[in-house]
mmCIF file of C-alpha atoms in Angstrom:
data_model
loop_
_atom_site.group_PDB
_atom_site.id
_atom_site.type_symbol
_atom_site.label_atom_id
_atom_site.label_comp_id
_atom_site.label_asym_id
_atom_site.label_seq_id
_atom_site.Cartn_x
_atom_site.Cartn_y
_atom_site.Cartn_z
ATOM 1 C CA GLY A 26 -116.502 -240.954 -238.714
ATOM 2 C CA ALA A 27 -116.818 -244.625 -238.356
ATOM 3 C CA GLY A 28 -114.663 -246.920 -236.839
ATOM 4 C CA GLY A 29 -112.883 -243.851 -235.641
ATOM 5 C CA THR A 30 -111.353 -243.159 -239.480
ATOM 6 C CA TRP A 31 -113.448 -240.138 -241.495
ATOM 7 C CA GLY A 32 -114.613 -239.967 -244.928
ATOM 8 C CA ILE A 33 -115.351 -237.401 -247.270
ATOM 9 C CA ARG A 34 -117.888 -236.729 -250.011
ATOM 10 C CA TRP A 35 -118.209 -234.750 -253.364
ATOM 11 C CA ARG A 36 -119.809 -234.737 -256.695
ATOM 12 C CA GLU A 37 -117.941 -235.017 -260.019
ATOM 13 C CA GLY A 38 -120.700 -233.839 -262.444
ATOM 14 C CA ALA A 39 -123.890 -236.265 -262.182
ATOM 15 C CA ARG A 40 -121.452 -238.619 -260.203
ATOM 16 C CA ARG A 41 -121.389 -239.308 -256.347
ATOM 17 C CA CYS A 42 -117.950 -239.896 -255.103
ATOM 18 C CA TYR A 43 -116.626 -240.879 -252.202
ATOM 19 C CA ARG A 44 -113.384 -241.625 -249.990
ATOM 20 C CA GLY A 45 -112.839 -243.012 -246.701
ATOM 21 C CA GLY A 46 -110.122 -244.423 -244.350
ATOM 22 C CA PHE A 47 -108.892 -241.129 -243.197
ATOM 23 C CA ALA A 48 -107.694 -241.309 -239.164
ATOM 24 C CA THR A 49 -108.472 -237.641 -238.334
ATOM 25 C CA ARG A 50 -111.076 -235.154 -238.839
ATOM 26 C CA GLU A 51 -108.301 -232.330 -239.448
ATOM 27 C CA LEU A 52 -107.103 -234.864 -242.493
ATOM 28 C CA ALA A 53 -110.144 -235.007 -243.724
ATOM 29 C CA GLU A 54 -111.175 -231.765 -244.383
ATOM 30 C CA ARG A 55 -107.540 -231.029 -246.254
ATOM 31 C CA VAL A 56 -108.027 -233.411 -248.368
ATOM 32 C CA LEU A 57 -111.669 -232.229 -249.136
ATOM 33 C CA ALA A 58 -110.361 -228.686 -249.872
ATOM 34 C CA ARG A 59 -107.616 -230.239 -252.354
ATOM 35 C CA VAL A 60 -110.678 -231.907 -254.111
ATOM 36 C CA GLY A 61 -112.208 -228.774 -254.272
ATOM 37 C CA GLY A 62 -108.743 -226.727 -255.776
ATOM 38 C CA GLU A 63 -108.862 -229.573 -258.692
ATOM 39 C CA LEU A 64 -112.748 -229.316 -259.229
ATOM 40 C CA ALA A 65 -112.164 -225.931 -259.417
ATOM 41 C CA VAL A 66 -109.575 -225.605 -262.491
ATOM 42 C CA GLY A 67 -111.585 -228.966 -264.390
ATOM 43 C CA ARG A 68 -109.466 -231.853 -262.675
ATOM 44 C CA ALA A 69 -110.920 -234.780 -261.357
ATOM 45 C CA GLY A 70 -111.028 -234.694 -257.863
ATOM 46 C CA LEU A 71 -108.848 -237.681 -256.874
ATOM 47 C CA PRO A 72 -106.081 -239.771 -258.481
ATOM 48 C CA ARG A 73 -108.070 -243.435 -258.915
ATOM 49 C CA ASN A 74 -107.243 -245.886 -256.467
ATOM 50 C CA PRO A 75 -104.335 -248.129 -257.800
ATOM 51 C CA ARG A 76 -105.803 -251.156 -256.603
ATOM 52 C CA ASP A 77 -108.799 -250.197 -258.863
ATOM 53 C CA VAL A 78 -106.830 -250.120 -262.091
ATOM 54 C CA PRO A 79 -106.514 -252.857 -264.491
ATOM 55 C CA THR A 80 -103.528 -254.638 -264.888
ATOM 56 C CA LEU A 81 -101.134 -253.995 -267.819
ATOM 57 C CA GLY A 82 -102.431 -257.157 -269.594
ATOM 58 C CA VAL A 83 -106.021 -255.697 -270.279
ATOM 59 C CA LEU A 84 -105.303 -252.009 -270.545
ATOM 60 C CA ALA A 85 -102.523 -253.015 -273.412
ATOM 61 C CA GLY A 86 -105.248 -254.915 -275.514
ATOM 62 C CA PRO A 87 -107.570 -251.817 -276.310
ATOM 63 C CA TRP A 88 -104.266 -249.086 -276.741
ATOM 64 C CA LEU A 89 -102.303 -251.695 -279.804
ATOM 65 C CA ASP A 90 -105.636 -251.751 -280.945
ATOM 66 C CA SER A 91 -105.724 -248.175 -280.893
ATOM 67 C CA ARG A 92 -101.907 -247.572 -282.926
ATOM 68 C CA ASP A 93 -103.416 -250.060 -285.757
ATOM 69 C CA LEU A 94 -104.262 -246.814 -287.468
ATOM 70 C CA THR A 95 -101.813 -244.168 -286.476
ATOM 71 C CA HIS A 96 -98.552 -246.496 -285.975
ATOM 72 C CA ARG A 97 -96.355 -247.846 -288.267
ATOM 73 C CA ALA A 98 -94.742 -250.648 -286.659
ATOM 74 C CA ALA A 99 -98.244 -251.565 -285.405
ATOM 75 C CA SER A 100 -98.693 -254.706 -286.082
ATOM 76 C CA THR A 101 -94.610 -255.626 -284.981
ATOM 77 C CA ASP A 102 -95.804 -254.325 -281.733
ATOM 78 C CA ARG A 103 -98.249 -256.495 -280.972
ATOM 79 C CA LEU A 104 -95.479 -259.345 -281.287
ATOM 80 C CA ARG A 105 -93.567 -257.595 -279.526
ATOM 81 C CA TRP A 106 -95.484 -256.963 -276.901
ATOM 82 C CA HIS A 107 -97.300 -260.572 -276.535
ATOM 83 C CA ASN A 108 -93.510 -262.130 -276.735
ATOM 84 C CA HIS A 109 -91.345 -260.210 -274.741
ATOM 85 C CA VAL A 110 -92.960 -257.546 -273.070
ATOM 86 C CA ALA A 111 -96.624 -259.248 -271.341
ATOM 87 C CA PRO A 112 -95.320 -262.029 -270.107
ATOM 88 C CA TRP A 113 -92.880 -259.673 -267.298
ATOM 89 C CA PHE A 114 -95.825 -257.249 -267.048
ATOM 90 C CA ALA A 115 -99.275 -257.649 -267.725
ATOM 91 C CA HIS A 116 -100.224 -259.219 -264.596
ATOM 92 C CA LEU A 117 -99.165 -255.841 -262.939
ATOM 93 C CA ARG A 118 -101.023 -253.099 -262.332
ATOM 94 C CA PRO A 119 -99.878 -249.245 -263.312
ATOM 95 C CA ALA A 120 -98.797 -248.441 -259.501
ATOM 96 C CA GLU A 121 -96.583 -251.597 -258.898
ATOM 97 C CA VAL A 122 -94.266 -251.476 -261.724
ATOM 98 C CA ASP A 123 -90.820 -249.125 -261.108
ATOM 99 C CA ALA A 124 -87.236 -248.810 -262.373
ATOM 100 C CA ALA A 125 -86.033 -251.302 -260.488
ATOM 101 C CA ILE A 126 -88.556 -254.093 -261.970
ATOM 102 C CA ILE A 127 -87.753 -252.394 -265.648
ATOM 103 C CA ARG A 128 -83.654 -252.824 -264.837
ATOM 104 C CA ARG A 129 -84.379 -256.685 -263.996
ATOM 105 C CA TYR A 130 -86.413 -257.365 -267.406
ATOM 106 C CA VAL A 131 -83.704 -255.200 -268.914
ATOM 107 C CA GLU A 132 -80.819 -257.729 -267.460
ATOM 108 C CA ALA A 133 -83.212 -260.595 -268.009
ATOM 109 C CA LYS A 134 -82.906 -259.734 -271.853
ATOM 110 C CA LEU A 135 -79.889 -259.619 -272.394
ATOM 111 C CA ALA A 136 -78.993 -262.315 -270.779
ATOM 112 C CA GLU A 137 -81.285 -264.159 -273.394
ATOM 113 C CA GLY A 138 -79.345 -262.896 -276.214
ATOM 114 C CA LEU A 139 -81.032 -259.977 -277.545
ATOM 115 C CA ALA A 140 -79.480 -257.439 -278.330
ATOM 116 C CA GLY A 141 -79.195 -253.900 -276.615
ATOM 117 C CA GLY A 142 -80.988 -252.022 -278.870
ATOM 118 C CA THR A 143 -83.587 -254.536 -279.100
ATOM 119 C CA VAL A 144 -84.174 -254.412 -275.212
ATOM 120 C CA ARG A 145 -84.251 -250.827 -275.931
ATOM 121 C CA ILE A 146 -87.554 -250.781 -278.244
ATOM 122 C CA LEU A 147 -89.253 -253.202 -275.628
ATOM 123 C CA VAL A 148 -88.713 -250.603 -273.360
ATOM 124 C CA SER A 149 -89.781 -247.651 -275.438
ATOM 125 C CA LEU A 150 -92.875 -249.746 -276.135
ATOM 126 C CA LEU A 151 -93.391 -250.136 -272.190
ATOM 127 C CA SER A 152 -92.716 -247.090 -272.203
ATOM 128 C CA ALA A 153 -95.191 -245.272 -274.715
ATOM 129 C CA LEU A 154 -98.314 -247.161 -273.202
ATOM 130 C CA TYR A 155 -97.594 -245.607 -269.516
ATOM 131 C CA SER A 156 -97.466 -241.972 -271.859
ATOM 132 C CA ASP A 157 -100.816 -242.837 -272.413
ATOM 133 C CA LEU A 158 -101.726 -244.362 -269.373
ATOM 134 C CA VAL A 159 -100.459 -241.452 -267.603
ATOM 135 C CA GLU A 160 -103.018 -239.118 -269.865
ATOM 136 C CA GLN A 161 -106.158 -241.007 -268.969
ATOM 137 C CA GLY A 162 -104.892 -240.923 -265.514
ATOM 138 C CA LEU A 163 -104.870 -244.407 -264.878
ATOM 139 C CA ALA A 164 -101.089 -244.189 -263.870
ATOM 140 C CA GLN A 165 -99.296 -240.978 -262.129
ATOM 141 C CA SER A 166 -95.917 -241.421 -263.938
ATOM 142 C CA ASN A 167 -93.779 -243.632 -266.679
ATOM 143 C CA PRO A 168 -91.154 -245.439 -264.858
ATOM 144 C CA ALA A 169 -89.480 -246.105 -268.221
ATOM 145 C CA ARG A 170 -88.582 -242.271 -268.016
ATOM 146 C CA ALA A 171 -87.147 -242.470 -264.880
ATOM 147 C CA LEU A 172 -84.723 -245.219 -265.487
ATOM 148 C CA PRO A 173 -81.103 -243.997 -264.346
ATOM 149 C CA ARG A 174 -78.244 -243.337 -266.460
ATOM 150 C CA ALA A 175 -76.742 -247.154 -265.612
ATOM 151 C CA THR A 176 -80.096 -248.855 -266.665
ATOM 152 C CA ARG A 177 -80.760 -247.565 -270.039
ATOM 153 C CA ARG A 178 -76.693 -247.588 -271.240
ATOM 154 C CA LEU A 179 -77.471 -251.462 -271.258
ATOM 155 C CA ALA A 180 -80.688 -251.038 -273.405
ATOM 156 C CA ARG A 181 -78.529 -249.363 -276.138
ATOM 157 C CA SER A 182 -77.928 -250.116 -279.315
ATOM 158 C CA THR A 183 -74.261 -252.553 -279.892
ATOM 159 C CA HIS A 184 -73.434 -250.370 -283.470
ATOM 160 C CA ASP A 185 -70.789 -247.432 -282.747
ATOM 161 C CA PRO A 186 -72.118 -244.412 -284.811
ATOM 162 C CA ARG A 187 -68.686 -243.357 -284.972
ATOM 163 C CA THR A 188 -67.778 -245.545 -288.034
ATOM 164 C CA THR A 189 -70.788 -244.368 -289.748
ATOM 165 C CA PRO A 190 -69.880 -242.921 -292.587
ATOM 166 C CA PHE A 191 -71.243 -239.167 -292.752
ATOM 167 C CA VAL A 192 -70.322 -235.720 -295.546
ATOM 168 C CA GLU A 193 -67.724 -234.118 -293.588
ATOM 169 C CA LYS A 194 -67.352 -231.165 -295.613
ATOM 170 C CA LEU A 195 -70.483 -228.616 -296.460
ATOM 171 C CA ALA A 196 -68.603 -228.269 -299.802
ATOM 172 C CA ASP A 197 -69.530 -231.532 -300.499
ATOM 173 C CA VAL A 198 -73.277 -231.672 -299.416
ATOM 174 C CA ARG A 199 -74.016 -228.328 -301.688
ATOM 175 C CA ARG A 200 -72.052 -230.345 -304.493
ATOM 176 C CA ILE A 201 -74.333 -233.954 -304.075
ATOM 177 C CA TYR A 202 -77.389 -231.209 -303.927
ATOM 178 C CA LEU A 203 -76.063 -229.428 -307.650
ATOM 179 C CA ASP A 204 -75.277 -233.171 -308.962
ATOM 180 C CA LEU A 205 -78.776 -234.655 -308.121
ATOM 181 C CA ARG A 206 -80.824 -231.464 -308.818
ATOM 182 C CA GLU A 207 -79.370 -231.357 -312.413
ATOM 183 C CA ARG A 208 -79.290 -235.382 -313.496
ATOM 184 C CA HIS A 209 -83.093 -235.734 -312.138
ATOM 185 C CA GLY A 210 -84.576 -231.883 -310.717
ATOM 186 C CA GLY A 211 -86.786 -233.151 -307.860
ATOM 187 C CA LEU A 212 -84.615 -235.989 -306.333
ATOM 188 C CA GLY A 213 -81.689 -232.941 -305.565
ATOM 189 C CA VAL A 214 -85.043 -231.250 -303.309
ATOM 190 C CA ALA A 215 -85.413 -234.289 -301.817
ATOM 191 C CA TYR A 216 -81.849 -234.181 -300.936
ATOM 192 C CA ALA A 217 -81.582 -231.402 -299.450
ATOM 193 C CA ILE A 218 -84.369 -232.052 -296.989
ATOM 194 C CA GLY A 219 -82.650 -234.660 -295.562
ATOM 195 C CA ALA A 220 -79.094 -233.479 -295.450
ATOM 196 C CA MET A 221 -80.664 -229.891 -293.815
ATOM 197 C CA ALA A 222 -83.687 -230.811 -291.583
ATOM 198 C CA GLY A 223 -83.004 -234.307 -290.934
ATOM 199 C CA LEU A 224 -85.793 -235.946 -292.340
ATOM 200 C CA ARG A 225 -86.392 -239.567 -292.458
ATOM 201 C CA THR A 226 -86.326 -241.177 -296.189
ATOM 202 C CA GLY A 227 -90.270 -241.945 -295.884
ATOM 203 C CA GLU A 228 -90.584 -238.571 -294.414
ATOM 204 C CA VAL A 229 -88.941 -236.811 -296.371
ATOM 205 C CA PHE A 230 -91.586 -238.214 -300.024
ATOM 206 C CA GLY A 231 -94.363 -238.266 -298.094
ATOM 207 C CA LEU A 232 -94.114 -234.258 -297.423
ATOM 208 C CA ARG A 233 -96.747 -231.847 -299.190
ATOM 209 C CA TRP A 234 -96.536 -228.241 -299.356
ATOM 210 C CA GLU A 235 -99.250 -228.106 -297.132
ATOM 211 C CA HIS A 236 -96.950 -228.899 -294.031
ATOM 212 C CA VAL A 237 -94.225 -226.476 -295.307
ATOM 213 C CA ASP A 238 -94.698 -222.830 -294.128
ATOM 214 C CA LEU A 239 -91.812 -220.434 -295.761
ATOM 215 C CA ASP A 240 -92.977 -217.373 -294.127
ATOM 216 C CA ALA A 241 -92.534 -219.462 -290.134
ATOM 217 C CA ARG A 242 -89.722 -221.712 -291.526
ATOM 218 C CA ARG A 243 -90.994 -224.651 -290.057
ATOM 219 C CA ILE A 244 -91.615 -228.220 -291.900
ATOM 220 C CA HIS A 245 -94.619 -230.147 -290.058
ATOM 221 C CA VAL A 246 -94.104 -233.766 -290.306
ATOM 222 C CA ARG A 247 -96.964 -235.580 -290.670
ATOM 223 C CA GLU A 248 -96.676 -238.746 -292.460
ATOM 224 C CA SER A 249 -94.555 -240.452 -294.417
ATOM 225 C CA VAL A 250 -94.874 -241.950 -297.802
ATOM 226 C CA THR A 251 -95.740 -245.401 -296.501
ATOM 227 C CA GLY A 252 -98.057 -243.953 -294.203
ATOM 228 C CA PRO A 253 -98.181 -242.988 -290.193
ATOM 229 C CA LEU A 254 -94.832 -242.180 -288.746
ATOM 230 C CA LYS A 255 -92.081 -244.068 -287.902
ATOM 231 C CA ASP A 256 -93.713 -244.714 -283.891
ATOM 232 C CA LYS A 257 -93.895 -240.947 -283.343
ATOM 233 C CA ASP A 258 -96.068 -238.343 -283.281
ATOM 234 C CA SER A 259 -95.727 -235.757 -285.253
ATOM 235 C CA ARG A 260 -93.035 -232.418 -285.125
ATOM 236 C CA VAL A 261 -91.806 -229.376 -286.066
ATOM 237 C CA VAL A 262 -88.783 -228.933 -287.831
ATOM 238 C CA PRO A 263 -87.119 -225.582 -288.642
ATOM 239 C CA ILE A 264 -86.194 -224.532 -292.180
ATOM 240 C CA LEU A 265 -82.637 -224.086 -291.504
ATOM 241 C CA ASP A 266 -80.667 -220.563 -293.966
ATOM 242 C CA GLY A 267 -79.322 -223.479 -296.095
ATOM 243 C CA LEU A 268 -82.591 -224.783 -297.008
ATOM 244 C CA LEU A 269 -84.976 -222.145 -297.271
ATOM 245 C CA PRO A 270 -83.703 -220.308 -301.026
ATOM 246 C CA VAL A 271 -84.003 -224.335 -301.843
ATOM 247 C CA LEU A 272 -87.281 -225.085 -301.225
ATOM 248 C CA LYS A 273 -88.474 -221.085 -302.304
ATOM 249 C CA ALA A 274 -87.396 -221.617 -305.713
ATOM 250 C CA TRP A 275 -88.544 -225.162 -306.234
ATOM 251 C CA LYS A 276 -92.372 -223.938 -304.784
ATOM 252 C CA LEU A 277 -92.253 -221.402 -307.545
ATOM 253 C CA LYS A 278 -91.552 -223.851 -310.330
ATOM 254 C CA THR A 279 -93.542 -226.526 -309.558
ATOM 255 C CA GLY A 280 -96.561 -224.644 -308.136
ATOM 256 C CA GLY A 281 -96.543 -225.383 -304.480
ATOM 257 C CA GLU A 282 -99.286 -228.252 -304.641
ATOM 258 C CA GLY A 283 -99.597 -232.288 -303.497
ATOM 259 C CA ARG A 284 -96.061 -233.511 -302.783
ATOM 260 C CA VAL A 285 -93.075 -231.570 -302.404
ATOM 261 C CA VAL A 286 -91.030 -234.514 -303.980
ATOM 262 C CA PRO A 287 -92.666 -235.870 -307.020
ATOM 263 C CA PRO A 288 -92.628 -239.959 -307.556
ATOM 264 C CA LEU A 289 -89.489 -241.253 -309.427
ATOM 265 C CA ARG A 290 -90.928 -243.288 -311.379
ATOM 266 C CA ARG A 291 -93.623 -242.612 -313.618
ATOM 267 C CA ASP A 292 -96.062 -244.901 -313.087
ATOM 268 C CA GLY A 293 -96.440 -243.044 -309.844
ATOM 269 C CA THR A 294 -95.525 -245.701 -307.505
ATOM 270 C CA LYS A 295 -94.238 -245.420 -304.282
ATOM 271 C CA VAL A 296 -90.450 -244.908 -302.746
ATOM 272 C CA ASP A 297 -88.839 -246.816 -300.386
ATOM 273 C CA LYS A 298 -85.075 -245.940 -298.749
ATOM 274 C CA HIS A 299 -83.534 -248.036 -301.861
ATOM 275 C CA THR A 300 -84.847 -246.234 -305.283
ATOM 276 C CA PRO A 301 -83.079 -242.984 -303.738
ATOM 277 C CA GLY A 302 -79.883 -244.820 -303.302
ATOM 278 C CA VAL A 303 -79.633 -245.863 -306.418
ATOM 279 C CA TYR A 304 -79.148 -242.599 -307.606
ATOM 280 C CA LEU A 305 -76.689 -241.070 -305.065
ATOM 281 C CA ARG A 306 -74.454 -243.549 -305.647
ATOM 282 C CA ALA A 307 -73.903 -241.950 -309.051
ATOM 283 C CA ALA A 308 -73.680 -238.653 -308.057
ATOM 284 C CA LEU A 309 -70.810 -240.029 -305.267
ATOM 285 C CA ASP A 310 -68.622 -242.205 -307.865
ATOM 286 C CA ALA A 311 -69.360 -238.658 -310.428
ATOM 287 C CA LEU A 312 -67.748 -236.431 -307.101
ATOM 288 C CA HIS A 313 -65.685 -238.858 -306.425
ATOM 289 C CA LEU A 314 -67.141 -238.991 -303.230
ATOM 290 C CA ALA A 315 -68.287 -242.996 -303.218
ATOM 291 C CA ARG A 316 -67.142 -244.930 -299.832
ATOM 292 C CA PRO A 317 -67.885 -247.849 -298.215
ATOM 293 C CA GLY A 318 -71.490 -247.654 -296.174
ATOM 294 C CA LEU A 319 -72.457 -243.851 -297.460
ATOM 295 C CA GLY A 320 -75.760 -244.607 -298.731
ATOM 296 C CA TRP A 321 -79.002 -242.280 -298.956
ATOM 297 C CA TYR A 322 -79.643 -242.221 -295.145
ATOM 298 C CA GLU A 323 -76.022 -241.986 -294.369
ATOM 299 C CA ALA A 324 -75.922 -238.932 -296.559
ATOM 300 C CA THR A 325 -78.798 -237.366 -295.394
ATOM 301 C CA ARG A 326 -80.187 -237.359 -291.230
ATOM 302 C CA HIS A 327 -76.639 -239.299 -290.565
ATOM 303 C CA THR A 328 -74.999 -236.312 -291.889
ATOM 304 C CA PHE A 329 -77.646 -233.619 -290.534
ATOM 305 C CA ALA A 330 -77.240 -234.620 -287.320
ATOM 306 C CA SER A 331 -73.189 -234.671 -287.383
ATOM 307 C CA GLN A 332 -72.969 -231.362 -288.714
ATOM 308 C CA TRP A 333 -75.750 -230.335 -286.610
ATOM 309 C CA VAL A 334 -73.201 -231.174 -283.448
ATOM 310 C CA LEU A 335 -70.218 -230.080 -284.768
ATOM 311 C CA ALA A 336 -71.340 -226.401 -285.332
ATOM 312 C CA GLY A 337 -72.189 -226.757 -281.950
ATOM 313 C CA GLY A 338 -75.861 -227.378 -281.653
ATOM 314 C CA SER A 339 -77.966 -228.421 -278.723
ATOM 315 C CA ILE A 340 -78.281 -232.126 -278.525
ATOM 316 C CA GLU A 341 -81.728 -231.942 -276.947
ATOM 317 C CA LYS A 342 -83.481 -229.530 -279.560
ATOM 318 C CA LEU A 343 -81.625 -232.152 -282.318
ATOM 319 C CA SER A 344 -83.279 -235.405 -280.427
ATOM 320 C CA LYS A 345 -86.748 -232.889 -280.873
ATOM 321 C CA VAL A 346 -85.419 -232.315 -284.761
ATOM 322 C CA LEU A 347 -84.989 -236.186 -285.181
ATOM 323 C CA GLY A 348 -87.962 -237.033 -283.674
ATOM 324 C CA HIS A 349 -86.451 -239.482 -280.923
ATOM 325 C CA TYR A 350 -88.221 -240.979 -278.684
ATOM 326 C CA SER A 351 -85.340 -240.002 -276.189
ATOM 327 C CA VAL A 352 -81.850 -237.855 -276.207
ATOM 328 C CA VAL A 353 -80.236 -241.080 -275.423
ATOM 329 C CA LEU A 354 -80.095 -242.198 -278.714
ATOM 330 C CA THR A 355 -78.881 -238.613 -279.477
ATOM 331 C CA GLU A 356 -76.454 -239.209 -277.495
ATOM 332 C CA ARG A 357 -74.618 -240.817 -280.371
ATOM 333 C CA TYR A 358 -73.564 -237.990 -281.777
ATOM 334 C CA VAL A 359 -71.985 -236.451 -278.701
ATOM 335 C CA HIS A 360 -68.613 -237.657 -279.847
ATOM 336 C CA LEU A 361 -68.150 -234.918 -282.542
ATOM 337 C CA ARG A 362 -68.999 -231.879 -280.366
ATOM 338 C CA PRO A 363 -66.580 -229.647 -281.282
ATOM 339 C CA ASP A 364 -65.102 -228.866 -277.587
ATOM 340 C CA LEU A 365 -64.703 -232.587 -276.844
ATOM 341 C CA PHE A 366 -61.392 -232.096 -277.131
ATOM 342 C CA ALA A 367 -60.180 -228.086 -276.671
ATOM 343 C CA THR A 368 -57.423 -226.561 -277.181
ATOM 344 C CA ARG A 369 -57.098 -225.989 -273.612
ATOM 345 C CA ASP A 370 -57.413 -229.280 -272.210
ATOM 346 C CA LEU A 371 -54.025 -230.420 -274.398
ATOM 347 C CA GLY A 372 -51.760 -229.041 -271.670
ATOM 348 C CA THR A 373 -53.705 -230.949 -268.862
ATOM 349 C CA ILE A 374 -51.431 -233.499 -268.263
ATOM 350 C CA PRO A 375 -48.228 -231.348 -267.350
ATOM 351 C CA LEU A 376 -45.319 -233.940 -268.639
ATOM 352 C CA ASP A 377 -42.426 -233.136 -270.271
ATOM 353 C CA LEU A 378 -40.881 -235.390 -272.092
ATOM 354 C CA GLY A 379 -38.629 -232.924 -273.986
ATOM 355 C CA GLY A 380 -35.535 -234.079 -271.941
ATOM 356 C CA VAL A 381 -35.540 -237.683 -272.697
ATOM 357 C CA GLY A 382 -33.967 -239.335 -275.335
ATOM 358 C CA GLY A 383 -35.182 -239.379 -279.073
ATOM 359 C CA GLY A 384 -37.846 -236.764 -277.560
ATOM 360 C CA VAL A 385 -39.134 -233.650 -278.869
ATOM 361 C CA PRO A 386 -37.206 -230.652 -277.954
ATOM 362 C CA VAL A 387 -39.705 -228.780 -275.454
ATOM 363 C CA GLU A 388 -39.620 -225.962 -278.299
ATOM 364 C CA LEU A 389 -40.694 -227.801 -281.110
ATOM 365 C CA GLY A 390 -43.163 -229.947 -278.818
ATOM 366 C CA GLN A 391 -44.943 -226.988 -277.668
ATOM 367 C CA HIS A 392 -45.733 -225.432 -281.370
ATOM 368 C CA LEU A 393 -46.751 -229.105 -282.698
ATOM 369 C CA GLY A 394 -49.299 -229.406 -279.623
ATOM 370 C CA SER A 395 -50.654 -225.860 -280.774
ATOM 371 C CA THR A 396 -50.416 -226.380 -284.488
ATOM 372 C CA ALA A 397 -52.149 -230.122 -284.085
ATOM 373 C CA GLY A 398 -54.788 -228.072 -281.383
ATOM 374 C CA ASN A 399 -55.947 -225.200 -283.997
ATOM 375 C CA ALA A 400 -56.265 -227.771 -286.511
ATOM 376 C CA ALA A 401 -58.258 -230.075 -284.728
ATOM 377 C CA ALA A 402 -60.857 -226.897 -284.524
ATOM 378 C CA LYS A 403 -60.502 -226.244 -287.830
ATOM 379 C CA ALA A 404 -61.288 -229.896 -288.946
ATOM 380 C CA LEU A 405 -64.437 -229.612 -286.366
#
């Protein structure tokens, strides 16, 4: 040891490495043993010194460039970074950002007048950068994923999903599918995939047969009709019982090559989210199911998520199926859980109003409470 401290040396391939500053020889030997163990399983010996890692502003440049070929919103994300994220974080090194700093950032952006949903997107952009840095060994953890619930609640959309309509009866989902299939063939299949697998509109029309495994009952969502997915990696979606026979019959009819749903226009031009909505509105009118706000998204992806929760499905699994970056997004559907107000909870407040003037007799009140509870359970 020199100057009262000890140092260690080791090799990583052809590279010679050194780390000093250990107070005792015993400590240096323990760290050297750890390095040897890490190298034995194919990992680097020691994490990089945080002070040697460039700032987030430097690291973000090549990361943003790499997204140009893989993310549909890459150009928009670049503007978000330069206008909103970089002024706060570009001068910091990865290890210098923690949950407290991100909370101050969220509060400042909300004070500027940005909507909660917009702030959530900005935090998710920072989180995506950190995920990449962790993979490269340039960051030890992702502070955006360690945010407490209170902070995550601040950065959430002000939209109330309880006001968003969906197809509440599965029998009506079937009626819509049959009407669209009868009128437009492939559009009925597109609707079935959206309503029974939860794919986004662009993902439905970009789906290829080579990514549909009917034997394993899985759909590998890899692209959108406009190119890359919406800021997400590919994901695997299960083929549910109700969707399986639809896809099997359609594959036999079409030959099972190329796009699962052919273009709706004869010239083969791409389909945006508004194209199928025109046909859906006609079907809803014919079936007397039309109501304000019930468009293609609400009748497909939103209906799928709502019906999943109503059936008692896991919120965590639904988050994976939908491709949400965080389960916080998926928790918007938690109000639909069938056990949220179970029948056993209806007697929680033991107050008898039967003796109050104008009140309902006890026997009748109990009967109505039981009946209402059962009706609610059936409706869910």
